Tab-separated table of C-alpha atoms in Angstrom:
chain	number	residue	atom	x	y	z
Y	75	MET	CA	-0.133	-0.071	-0.139
Y	76	SER	CA	2.444	2.496	-0.954
Y	77	SER	CA	1.541	6.527	-0.560
Y	78	LYS	CA	-2.172	5.802	0.348
Y	79	THR	CA	-4.012	7.093	2.736
Y	80	ILE	CA	-5.786	4.299	4.654
Y	81	VAL	CA	-8.506	6.080	6.304
Y	82	ASN	CA	-9.413	9.305	4.313
Y	83	ASP	CA	-9.819	12.324	6.502
Y	84	ALA	CA	-10.195	15.856	4.923
Y	85	ALA	CA	-8.887	17.713	7.257
Y	86	PHE	CA	-6.047	16.292	8.183
Y	87	LEU	CA	-5.181	15.570	4.616
Y	88	ALA	CA	-5.832	19.431	4.012
Y	89	LYS	CA	-3.188	20.205	6.286
Y	90	GLY	CA	-0.755	18.193	4.150
Y	91	PHE	CA	-0.786	14.570	6.351
Y	92	VAL	CA	-0.751	11.379	5.539
Y	93	VAL	CA	-0.560	7.684	6.781
Y	94	ASP	CA	1.107	5.520	4.549
Y	95	THR	CA	2.379	1.641	5.040
Y	96	ASN	CA	5.705	2.617	2.192
Y	97	LYS	CA	8.968	1.395	4.011
Y	98	ASN	CA	10.622	2.857	1.492
Y	99	ARG	CA	9.155	6.146	3.230
Y	100	LEU	CA	10.646	5.600	6.419
Y	101	ASP	CA	12.908	7.932	7.765
Y	102	LEU	CA	14.537	5.250	9.782
Y	103	ALA	CA	17.099	7.397	11.305
Y	104	TYR	CA	14.276	10.008	13.222
Y	105	VAL	CA	12.232	6.776	13.980
Y	106	TYR	CA	15.222	5.614	15.608
Y	107	ARG	CA	16.455	8.778	17.219
Y	108	PHE	CA	12.945	8.952	18.443
Y	109	LEU	CA	12.440	5.454	20.108
Y	110	THR	CA	15.934	5.374	21.768
Y	111	GLU	CA	15.775	9.052	22.899
Y	112	GLN	CA	12.571	9.694	23.778
Y	113	SER	CA	10.548	6.708	24.308
Y	114	TYR	CA	10.807	4.725	27.623
Y	115	TRP	CA	10.620	1.167	25.826
Y	116	ALA	CA	13.463	1.171	23.621
Y	117	LYS	CA	15.908	3.171	25.264
Y	118	ASN	CA	18.535	0.688	24.665
Y	119	LEU	CA	17.675	-0.670	20.987
Y	120	SER	CA	20.596	-1.228	18.820
Y	121	TYR	CA	20.063	0.152	15.392
Y	122	GLU	CA	20.054	-3.534	14.074
Y	123	LYS	CA	17.613	-4.976	15.976
Y	124	PHE	CA	15.494	-1.595	15.059
Y	125	THR	CA	16.323	-2.331	11.152
Y	126	VAL	CA	15.155	-6.246	11.580
Y	127	SER	CA	11.949	-5.166	13.436
Y	128	VAL	CA	10.923	-2.982	10.616
Y	129	ALA	CA	11.741	-5.226	7.981
Y	130	ASN	CA	9.494	-8.032	9.951
Y	131	SER	CA	6.324	-5.877	10.582
Y	132	THR	CA	4.096	-3.580	8.631
Y	133	CYS	CA	4.998	-0.226	9.338
Y	134	PHE	CA	2.674	2.800	9.653
Y	135	GLY	CA	4.398	6.502	8.588
Y	136	LEU	CA	2.476	9.293	9.515
Y	137	TYR	CA	3.892	12.266	7.394
Y	138	GLN	CA	3.180	16.456	6.905
Y	139	ASN	CA	4.269	17.727	3.671
Y	140	GLY	CA	6.275	14.755	3.591
Y	141	LYS	CA	8.175	14.993	6.952
Y	142	GLN	CA	7.545	12.135	9.120
Y	143	VAL	CA	6.265	13.120	12.216
Y	144	GLY	CA	4.663	9.894	13.590
Y	145	PHE	CA	4.865	5.790	13.400
Y	146	ALA	CA	3.645	2.604	14.398
Y	147	ARG	CA	4.340	-1.123	13.585
Y	148	VAL	CA	2.378	-3.956	14.028
Y	149	ILE	CA	3.522	-7.562	13.855
Y	150	SER	CA	1.389	-10.042	12.862
Y	151	ASP	CA	-0.055	-13.555	11.353
Y	152	PHE	CA	-2.464	-11.785	9.657
Y	153	SER	CA	-5.299	-14.451	10.157
Y	154	THR	CA	-5.235	-14.376	14.035
Y	155	PHE	CA	-3.435	-12.246	15.873
Y	156	ALA	CA	-1.205	-8.673	15.735
Y	157	TYR	CA	0.781	-6.831	18.274
Y	158	LEU	CA	0.942	-3.012	17.843
Y	159	ALA	CA	4.227	-1.637	19.171
Y	160	ASP	CA	6.391	1.650	18.812
Y	161	VAL	CA	3.254	3.914	18.099
Y	162	PHE	CA	4.410	7.774	18.394
Y	163	ILE	CA	3.484	11.663	17.467
Y	164	ASP	CA	6.431	13.993	17.129
Y	165	GLU	CA	6.383	16.420	20.341
Y	166	THR	CA	5.774	19.177	17.378
Y	167	CYS	CA	2.242	17.727	16.252
Y	168	ARG	CA	0.923	16.491	19.561
Y	169	LYS	CA	-2.480	17.614	20.454
Y	170	GLN	CA	-4.141	17.542	17.006
Y	171	SER	CA	-5.642	13.883	17.066
Y	172	LEU	CA	-3.117	12.501	14.900
Y	173	GLY	CA	-2.242	9.514	17.372
Y	174	LYS	CA	-6.073	8.848	17.204
Y	175	TRP	CA	-6.059	9.182	13.066
Y	176	LEU	CA	-3.022	6.928	13.010
Y	177	LEU	CA	-4.693	4.084	15.075
Y	178	GLN	CA	-7.866	4.207	12.770
Y	179	CYS	CA	-5.531	4.097	10.330
Y	180	VAL	CA	-4.107	0.890	11.115
Y	181	LEU	CA	-7.026	-1.018	12.805
Y	182	ALA	CA	-8.830	-0.139	9.750
Y	183	HIS	CA	-5.777	-1.705	7.174
Y	184	PRO	CA	-7.356	-4.423	5.317
Y	185	ASP	CA	-4.721	-7.049	6.497
Y	186	PHE	CA	-5.749	-6.373	10.062
Y	187	LYS	CA	-9.648	-6.078	9.996
Y	188	ASP	CA	-10.708	-9.420	11.051
Y	189	LEU	CA	-8.080	-10.201	14.016
Y	190	ARG	CA	-9.219	-12.043	16.240
Y	191	ARG	CA	-6.764	-10.287	19.116
Y	192	TRP	CA	-4.588	-7.951	19.180
Y	193	LEU	CA	-2.120	-7.027	21.991
Y	194	LEU	CA	0.027	-4.103	23.116
Y	195	ALA	CA	2.045	-3.076	25.662
Y	196	THR	CA	1.683	0.681	27.347
Y	197	ALA	CA	3.158	2.405	30.702
Y	198	ASP	CA	1.317	5.359	30.786
Y	199	ALA	CA	-1.642	5.513	27.576
Y	200	HIS	CA	-4.445	3.088	28.811
Y	201	ASN	CA	-6.979	5.658	27.949
Y	202	PHE	CA	-5.964	6.772	25.000
Y	203	TYR	CA	-5.961	2.963	23.821
Y	204	ARG	CA	-9.459	1.805	25.530
Y	205	GLN	CA	-11.005	4.082	23.221
Y	206	PHE	CA	-10.024	1.976	20.496
Y	207	GLY	CA	-11.600	-1.496	22.213
Y	208	PHE	CA	-8.165	-2.451	23.918
Y	209	ASN	CA	-9.001	-3.307	27.537
Y	210	ASN	CA	-6.597	-5.148	30.592
Y	211	LEU	CA	-6.132	-8.644	29.637
Y	212	ASN	CA	-9.577	-10.631	30.305
Y	213	GLN	CA	-7.657	-13.732	31.604
Y	214	PRO	CA	-3.934	-12.682	33.028
Y	215	GLU	CA	-3.521	-15.843	34.004
Y	216	ARG	CA	-3.488	-17.435	30.790
Y	217	PHE	CA	-0.764	-15.221	28.984
Y	218	MET	CA	3.492	-16.119	30.371
Y	219	GLN	CA	6.259	-14.420	29.090
Y	220	ILE	CA	9.726	-14.369	28.401
Y	221	PHE	CA	10.786	-10.701	28.875
Y	222	LYS	CA	15.027	-9.810	28.064
Y	223	PRO	CA	15.444	-6.486	28.407
Y	224	TYR	CA	17.859	-4.671	25.976
Y	225	ILE	CA	21.282	-4.599	27.309
Y	226	ALA	CA	22.949	-0.914	26.981
Y	227	LYS	CA	24.147	-0.078	23.972
Y	228	GLY	CA	28.437	-0.131	23.701
């Protein structure tokens, strides 16, 4: 889906915003810098691990007049399950409902519309994601994890 807005919104389009899944358009240096310098979840992520994660995910770029100002990544089997990761809006573009639009675009993507389960992890944005139907796990005792924090970059 190269350079195609997934959810048309005239107000955003009029301001030069577009969301698409064209990986060639991503500003990888910008996304990596944001994740490692401004997010709490990817502080020690290596550039190599970052590029592998992008290569093996469906990535959504949010752009204003060609400049990247947001990002989201989905890991999925395209049939039953998806994990939403690395969602952010540039600080200069916040408070314009762009995060809501980006999530609408992700959830409306045809590859993901009939999935049985979506998961995500967040420390502080629970209320934001609840408006899209995300809730606490209904049976958390059934879920398990192996968690290995990133080793500090050297």
